[in-house]
Coordinates of C-alpha atoms and ligand atoms in Angstrom, one line a residue:
M999 CA -13.2 30.1 7.6
N1000 CA -11.5 26.8 7.9
H1001 CA -10.9 26.6 4.2
L1002 CA -7.3 26.4 3.1
S1003 CA -6.2 29.2 0.6
P1004 CA -4.2 28.1 -2.3
L1005 CA -1.3 29.6 -0.5
D1006 CA -1.7 27.1 2.2
T1007 CA -1.8 24.3 -0.3
A1008 CA 1.3 25.5 -1.8
A1009 CA 2.9 25.5 1.8
A1010 CA 1.6 21.9 2.2
Q1011 CA 3.5 20.9 -1.0
S1012 CA 6.7 22.5 0.1
L1013 CA 7.8 19.2 1.8
P1014 CA 9.5 18.0 3.9
G1015 CA 8.1 19.5 7.1
I1016 CA 4.5 19.5 6.7
S1017 CA 2.8 19.8 10.0
R1018 CA 0.1 17.7 11.8
E1019 CA -1.9 20.7 11.9
T1020 CA -1.9 21.4 8.2
I1021 CA -3.0 17.7 7.7
A1022 CA -5.7 18.1 10.2
A1023 CA -6.9 21.3 8.6
L1024 CA -6.9 19.5 5.3
F1025 CA -9.3 16.6 6.5
E1026 CA -11.5 19.5 7.9
L1027 CA -12.1 21.0 4.5
P1028 CA -15.6 20.5 3.0
F1029 CA -15.4 17.3 1.0
L1030 CA -15.8 18.7 -2.4
D1031 CA -13.2 21.5 -1.9
L1032 CA -10.7 19.0 -0.7
V1033 CA -11.3 16.7 -3.7
A1034 CA -11.0 19.7 -6.0
Q1035 CA -7.8 20.6 -4.4
A1036 CA -6.4 17.2 -4.5
H1037 CA -7.2 16.8 -8.1
A1038 CA -5.6 20.1 -8.9
V1039 CA -2.4 19.0 -7.3
H1040 CA -2.9 15.4 -9.1
I1041 CA -2.9 16.8 -12.7
R1042 CA -0.1 19.2 -12.0
H1043 CA 2.3 16.3 -11.1
H1044 CA 0.8 13.2 -12.9
P1045 CA -0.8 12.3 -16.3
R1046 CA -4.5 12.8 -16.4
N1047 CA -6.9 9.9 -16.6
A1048 CA -4.1 7.3 -16.4
V1049 CA -3.9 4.4 -13.7
Q1050 CA -0.9 2.2 -13.2
L1051 CA -1.7 -1.5 -13.1
S1052 CA 0.2 -4.0 -10.6
T1053 CA -0.3 -7.6 -10.0
L1054 CA 0.4 -9.4 -6.9
L1055 CA 1.4 -13.1 -6.2
S1056 CA 2.0 -14.8 -2.9
I1057 CA 5.3 -16.6 -3.3
K1058 CA 5.3 -17.9 0.2
T1059 CA 2.0 -18.2 2.1
G1060 CA 0.9 -18.5 5.6
G1061 CA 2.7 -19.7 8.8
C1062 CA 4.1 -16.2 9.5
A1063 CA 5.8 -15.6 12.9
E1064 CA 4.4 -12.0 13.3
D1065 CA 1.2 -11.2 14.9
C1066 CA -0.3 -8.4 12.6
G1067 CA -3.9 -8.3 13.8
Y1068 CA -5.4 -8.0 10.2
C1069 CA -3.4 -10.8 8.6
S1070 CA -4.7 -14.2 7.6
Q1071 CA -1.2 -15.5 7.3
S1072 CA 0.0 -14.9 10.8
A1073 CA 0.6 -18.1 12.8
F1074 CA -1.5 -16.4 15.5
A1075 CA -4.6 -16.3 13.3
K1076 CA -7.2 -19.0 12.9
S1077 CA -8.1 -18.1 9.4
G1078 CA -7.6 -21.6 7.9
V1079 CA -4.9 -20.4 5.6
K1080 CA -2.4 -23.3 5.1
A1081 CA 1.4 -22.6 5.4
Q1082 CA 3.2 -23.2 2.1
K1083 CA 6.9 -23.2 1.3
L1084 CA 8.5 -20.8 -1.1
I1085 CA 7.2 -21.6 -4.6
D1086 CA 9.4 -22.2 -7.5
A1087 CA 10.6 -19.6 -9.9
D1088 CA 8.9 -21.3 -13.0
T1089 CA 5.5 -20.9 -11.2
V1090 CA 6.3 -17.2 -10.5
V1091 CA 7.5 -16.4 -14.2
A1092 CA 4.3 -18.0 -15.5
A1093 CA 2.1 -15.9 -13.3
A1094 CA 4.2 -12.8 -14.3
R1095 CA 3.8 -13.6 -18.0
A1096 CA -0.1 -13.8 -17.5
A1097 CA 0.0 -10.5 -15.6
K1098 CA 1.8 -8.9 -18.4
A1099 CA -0.4 -10.3 -21.1
A1100 CA -3.4 -8.9 -19.0
G1101 CA -1.8 -5.5 -19.1
S1102 CA -0.1 -5.2 -15.8
S1103 CA 3.2 -3.1 -16.0
R1104 CA 4.5 -4.3 -12.4
F1105 CA 4.6 -7.6 -10.6
C1106 CA 4.6 -7.7 -6.9
M1107 CA 5.8 -10.9 -5.1
G1108 CA 4.7 -11.1 -1.4
A1109 CA 6.0 -13.7 1.1
A1110 CA 4.6 -14.1 4.8
W1111 CA 7.9 -13.9 6.5
R1112 CA 9.2 -11.8 9.2
E1113 CA 12.3 -11.5 7.2
P1114 CA 13.9 -13.7 4.4
K1115 CA 16.6 -16.1 5.4
A1116 CA 19.9 -16.5 3.9
R1117 CA 19.0 -19.6 2.3
D1118 CA 16.1 -18.0 0.3
M1119 CA 18.1 -15.3 -1.2
P1120 CA 19.3 -17.1 -4.4
A1121 CA 15.9 -18.2 -5.4
L1122 CA 14.6 -14.8 -4.8
F1123 CA 17.4 -13.1 -7.0
D1124 CA 16.5 -15.7 -9.7
M1125 CA 12.8 -14.7 -9.6
V1126 CA 13.6 -10.9 -9.7
R1127 CA 15.9 -11.5 -12.9
R1128 CA 13.4 -13.7 -14.6
V1129 CA 10.4 -11.4 -14.1
K1130 CA 12.5 -8.5 -15.1
A1131 CA 13.5 -10.2 -18.3
L1132 CA 9.8 -10.3 -19.2
G1133 CA 9.9 -6.4 -19.3
L1134 CA 8.0 -5.9 -16.1
E1135 CA 8.8 -3.7 -13.1
T1136 CA 9.7 -5.9 -10.1
C1137 CA 8.4 -5.4 -6.5
M1138 CA 8.9 -7.5 -3.5
T1139 CA 7.4 -7.5 0.0
L1140 CA 9.2 -10.0 2.2
G1141 CA 9.2 -8.5 5.6
M1142 CA 12.1 -6.8 7.4
L1143 CA 15.5 -6.5 5.4
S1144 CA 18.9 -5.9 6.7
G1145 CA 21.2 -3.3 4.7
D1146 CA 23.0 -6.2 3.1
Q1147 CA 19.9 -8.1 1.9
A1148 CA 18.5 -4.8 0.5
D1149 CA 21.7 -4.1 -1.4
A1150 CA 21.7 -7.7 -2.7
L1151 CA 18.2 -7.4 -4.0
A1152 CA 18.9 -4.1 -5.5
E1153 CA 21.9 -5.7 -7.2
A1154 CA 19.6 -8.5 -8.6
G1155 CA 17.5 -5.7 -10.3
L1156 CA 14.6 -5.3 -7.7
D1157 CA 12.9 -2.0 -8.8
Y1158 CA 10.4 -1.5 -5.7
Y1159 CA 10.3 -2.8 -2.3
N1160 CA 7.0 -2.6 -0.4
H1161 CA 7.0 -2.4 3.4
N1162 CA 4.1 -0.6 5.1
I1163 CA 3.9 1.5 8.3
D1164 CA 0.4 0.3 8.3
T1165 CA -1.1 2.8 10.6
S1166 CA -0.2 5.8 13.0
P1167 CA 2.7 5.5 15.4
D1168 CA 0.0 6.0 18.2
Y1169 CA -2.4 3.1 17.0
Y1170 CA 0.5 0.7 15.8
D1171 CA 0.9 -1.4 19.1
R1172 CA -2.9 -2.1 19.0
V1173 CA -2.3 -3.7 15.6
I1174 CA 1.2 -5.6 15.9
T1175 CA 3.3 -6.3 18.8
T1176 CA 6.0 -8.6 17.5
R1177 CA 7.9 -5.7 15.6
S1178 CA 8.0 -2.2 16.3
F1179 CA 7.3 1.0 14.3
Q1180 CA 11.1 1.8 14.3
D1181 CA 12.0 -1.7 12.8
R1182 CA 9.7 -0.8 9.9
L1183 CA 11.5 2.6 9.6
D1184 CA 14.8 0.9 9.8
T1185 CA 13.9 -1.3 6.8
L1186 CA 12.7 1.6 4.9
D1187 CA 15.9 3.3 5.3
H1188 CA 17.8 0.1 4.0
V1189 CA 15.6 0.0 1.0
R1190 CA 16.2 3.6 0.2
Q1191 CA 19.9 3.5 0.8
A1192 CA 20.1 0.5 -1.5
G1193 CA 18.8 2.6 -4.4
M1194 CA 15.3 0.9 -4.7
A1195 CA 12.0 2.7 -4.9
V1196 CA 10.0 2.6 -1.7
C1197 CA 6.5 1.6 -1.6
C1198 CA 5.0 2.3 1.8
G1199 CA 1.4 2.8 3.1
G1200 CA -1.0 1.1 5.3
I1201 CA -4.6 0.1 6.2
L1202 CA -7.6 2.1 6.9
G1203 CA -10.6 1.0 8.8
M1204 CA -8.9 -0.9 11.6
G1205 CA -10.9 1.0 14.2
E1206 CA -8.3 3.8 14.2
T1207 CA -9.6 7.4 14.7
R1208 CA -9.3 10.4 12.4
E1209 CA -6.5 11.5 14.6
D1210 CA -4.7 8.2 13.6
R1211 CA -5.3 8.8 10.0
I1212 CA -3.8 12.2 10.5
G1213 CA -0.7 10.7 12.3
F1214 CA -0.4 7.9 9.6
L1215 CA -0.2 10.4 6.6
H1216 CA 2.0 12.7 8.7
A1217 CA 4.5 9.8 9.5
L1218 CA 4.5 8.9 5.6
A1219 CA 4.9 12.4 4.4
S1220 CA 7.7 13.1 7.0
L1221 CA 9.9 10.1 6.0
P1222 CA 13.4 11.4 5.0
E1223 CA 11.8 11.2 1.5
P1224 CA 8.2 10.8 0.7
P1225 CA 7.5 7.0 -0.5
D1226 CA 7.5 6.6 -4.5
S1227 CA 4.4 4.6 -4.1
V1228 CA 1.8 4.8 -1.5
P1229 CA -0.6 1.7 -1.1
L1230 CA -3.8 2.6 0.9
N1231 CA -5.7 -0.6 1.7
A1232 CA -9.1 -0.9 3.2
L1233 CA -9.1 -3.4 5.8
V1234 CA -10.4 -6.8 4.2
P1235 CA -12.0 -8.3 7.3
I1236 CA -10.8 -11.9 7.5
P1237 CA -12.5 -14.4 9.9
G1238 CA -10.1 -15.8 12.4
T1239 CA -8.0 -12.7 12.5
M1240 CA -8.0 -10.3 15.4
L1241 CA -9.3 -7.4 13.6
G1242 CA -11.5 -9.1 11.2
D1243 CA -13.3 -10.7 14.2
M1244 CA -13.3 -7.3 15.9
L1245 CA -15.1 -5.7 12.8
A1246 CA -17.6 -8.5 12.7
D1247 CA -18.6 -7.5 16.3
T1248 CA -18.6 -3.7 15.4
P1249 CA -19.5 -3.1 11.9
L1250 CA -19.5 0.6 12.4
A1251 CA -15.7 0.5 12.9
R1252 CA -15.6 -0.2 9.2
I1253 CA -14.2 3.1 7.3
D1254 CA -16.9 4.7 5.1
E1255 CA -16.2 5.5 1.6
I1256 CA -16.3 9.2 2.1
E1257 CA -13.7 9.0 4.9
F1258 CA -11.6 6.7 2.7
V1259 CA -11.7 9.3 -0.3
R1260 CA -10.8 12.1 2.3
T1261 CA -7.7 10.2 3.3
V1262 CA -6.8 9.5 -0.5
A1263 CA -7.2 13.3 -1.2
V1264 CA -5.0 14.2 1.8
A1265 CA -2.4 11.7 0.8
R1266 CA -2.3 13.2 -2.8
I1267 CA -2.0 16.9 -1.3
T1268 CA 0.8 16.0 1.2
M1269 CA 2.7 13.7 -1.2
P1270 CA 2.1 15.2 -4.6
R1271 CA 4.5 13.3 -6.6
S1272 CA 3.9 9.8 -5.0
V1273 CA 1.9 7.1 -6.8
V1274 CA -1.2 6.5 -4.7
R1275 CA -2.4 2.8 -5.1
L1276 CA -6.1 2.0 -4.3
S1277 CA -5.0 -1.4 -2.9
A1278 CA -7.0 -4.1 -1.0
G1279 CA -10.7 -3.5 -0.1
R1280 CA -11.6 -2.3 -3.6
E1281 CA -14.0 -5.4 -4.0
S1282 CA -16.2 -4.1 -1.3
M1283 CA -16.3 -0.3 -2.6
S1284 CA -18.8 0.9 -4.9
E1285 CA -17.9 2.0 -8.5
A1286 CA -18.7 5.7 -7.5
G1287 CA -16.4 5.4 -4.4
Q1288 CA -13.6 4.3 -6.7
A1289 CA -14.2 6.9 -9.1
L1290 CA -14.0 9.5 -6.2
C1291 CA -10.7 8.0 -5.3
F1292 CA -9.3 8.4 -8.8
M1293 CA -10.5 12.0 -8.7
A1294 CA -8.8 12.5 -5.4
G1295 CA -5.5 11.3 -6.7
A1296 CA -5.4 7.5 -6.7
N1297 CA -3.4 6.5 -9.8
S1298 CA -2.7 2.8 -9.4
I1299 CA -4.6 -0.5 -8.6
F1300 CA -3.8 -4.1 -8.1
T1301 CA -5.5 -6.1 -11.0
G1302 CA -6.4 -9.7 -11.3
D1303 CA -8.8 -11.6 -9.2
R1304 CA -6.4 -12.4 -6.4
L1305 CA -4.5 -10.4 -3.9
L1306 CA -2.5 -12.4 -1.5
T1307 CA -5.0 -14.8 0.2
T1308 CA -8.2 -12.9 -0.6
S1309 CA -10.0 -12.0 -3.8
N1310 CA -9.8 -9.0 -5.8
N1311 CA -12.0 -7.2 -8.4
G1312 CA -11.2 -9.2 -11.8
G1313 CA -9.8 -7.8 -14.9
D1314 CA -13.4 -7.7 -16.5
A1315 CA -14.9 -5.5 -13.8
D1316 CA -11.8 -3.2 -14.0
T1317 CA -12.0 -3.1 -17.8
A1318 CA -15.5 -2.2 -17.5
L1319 CA -15.1 0.6 -14.8
F1320 CA -12.1 2.1 -16.9
A1321 CA -14.4 2.3 -20.0
K1322 CA -17.0 3.9 -17.9
L1323 CA -14.6 6.5 -16.5
G1324 CA -12.4 7.0 -19.6
L1325 CA -9.3 5.8 -17.7
A1326 CA -6.4 4.2 -19.4
P1327 CA -3.7 1.9 -17.9
S1328 CA -0.3 3.7 -17.7
S1329 CA 3.1 2.3 -17.3
Ligands
SAM1734 N1 5.0 -10.0 5.1 C1 5.3 -8.9 4.6 C2 5.1 -7.8 5.5 O1 4.3 -7.6 6.2 O2 5.8 -6.7 5.4 C3 4.7 -8.7 3.3 C4 3.3 -9.0 3.0 S1 2.0 -8.2 4.0 C5 0.5 -9.2 3.6 C6 1.7 -6.6 3.1 C7 0.8 -5.6 3.5 O3 -0.5 -6.1 3.1 C8 0.5 -5.4 5.0 O4 1.6 -4.6 5.4 C9 -0.7 -4.9 5.1 O5 -0.6 -3.5 4.9 C10 -1.5 -5.3 3.8 N2 -2.7 -6.4 4.4 C11 -2.3 -7.5 4.9 N3 -3.6 -8.0 5.2 C12 -4.6 -7.2 4.9 C13 -5.9 -7.1 5.1 N4 -6.7 -8.2 5.6 N5 -6.6 -6.2 4.8 C14 -5.9 -4.9 4.2 N6 -4.6 -4.9 3.9 C15 -3.9 -6.1 4.5
DTB1735 C1 -0.2 -3.7 0.2 O1 -0.2 -2.6 0.8 N1 -1.4 -4.3 -0.1 C2 -1.0 -5.7 -0.7 C3 0.6 -5.4 -1.0 N2 0.9 -4.3 -0.3 C4 1.4 -6.6 -0.6 C5 -1.4 -6.7 0.1 C6 -2.9 -6.7 0.3 C7 -3.3 -8.1 0.9 C8 -4.8 -8.2 1.3 C9 -5.2 -9.4 2.1 C10 -4.8 -10.7 1.5 O2 -5.0 -10.9 0.2 O3 -4.4 -11.6 2.1
SF4_1736 FE1 3.4 -11.9 8.4 FE2 3.3 -9.8 6.7 FE3 1.1 -11.0 7.5 FE4 2.3 -9.6 9.3 S1 1.5 -8.7 7.4 S2 1.7 -11.6 9.8 S3 4.6 -9.9 8.6 S4 2.7 -11.8 6.3

């Protein structure tokens, strides 16, 4: 029998130290058993039928020095995304106000930087303070941070910092060459040391194998502390990016919905207390696929009709889906 007993599930929850073998065995479970187990873990640690809503805004778009193979904002990509400077705080606050009015509880500001420059820091502090004053949780994703930068952002009141490991340590070099897996771990460490909540996940459907998905979740669950929030993105294939073009040539590399749901379920079981965010790629997912993700333990989404440079399911589609599924937004 390859089924995990409840005892094994309990072992999987006594983190840290979850083994690769345990994660691999979870992936091998019959799909319905896996989703049932994940749902049982989910309702033990999180409110039922509740999904947290976050809204994204690109505060500095394009022209990024990194070569992330999925990203439209890399200077190495021919995606047609134009480089723009850091936008002003008034524009950010207006977008945050609209996000709050639409029911979002967290506002995530993303910048296409390798890392923020010293001259940008005062404007970032101002954005954090003013968005927070609206009664929203604040999140930023700005690339790598030094310990001092993380401390200063925490001091300004930043609640969450998003910095993804993106994929398994083994597959990482096929996706990004300009910064290392260890660089990412160092930034995550600075964020945690500064006392901010860590938001860390990655992308599925970049041509990685099941082994890579196991390695990816193993790396996340083995961080000194599991991330508070785990965004799971399905690759949005953008023409002119290395991976977008690869997927256009080999459509079968696209992750199927059942394997995506499996990955959500294994994330839920291996990181029982983390909030798992069904992130980019939701637009190309069926309603039934999204419902299975919620069943398997996803309990956060990005709302609004834009992500950073690509479109997202608009609020109307999400309101209709929540009504169909009996889900309610949570804070
Ligand atoms: N420049 C910062 C950084 O890389 O840390 C912040 C912004 S970056 C766009 C944040 C994350 O978005 C990436 O780490 C990646 O996981 C995700 N992402 C970017 N482009 C994507 C795409 N085309 N499809 C799915 N996820 C994507
Ligand atoms: C994350 O993991 N996904 C979000 C957020 N963190 C910053 C970004 C998704 C970007 C999707 C592609 C785009 O819109 O350019
Ligand atoms: Fe730059 Fe972030 Fe895009 Fe990588 S993912 S190219 S670091 S904006």
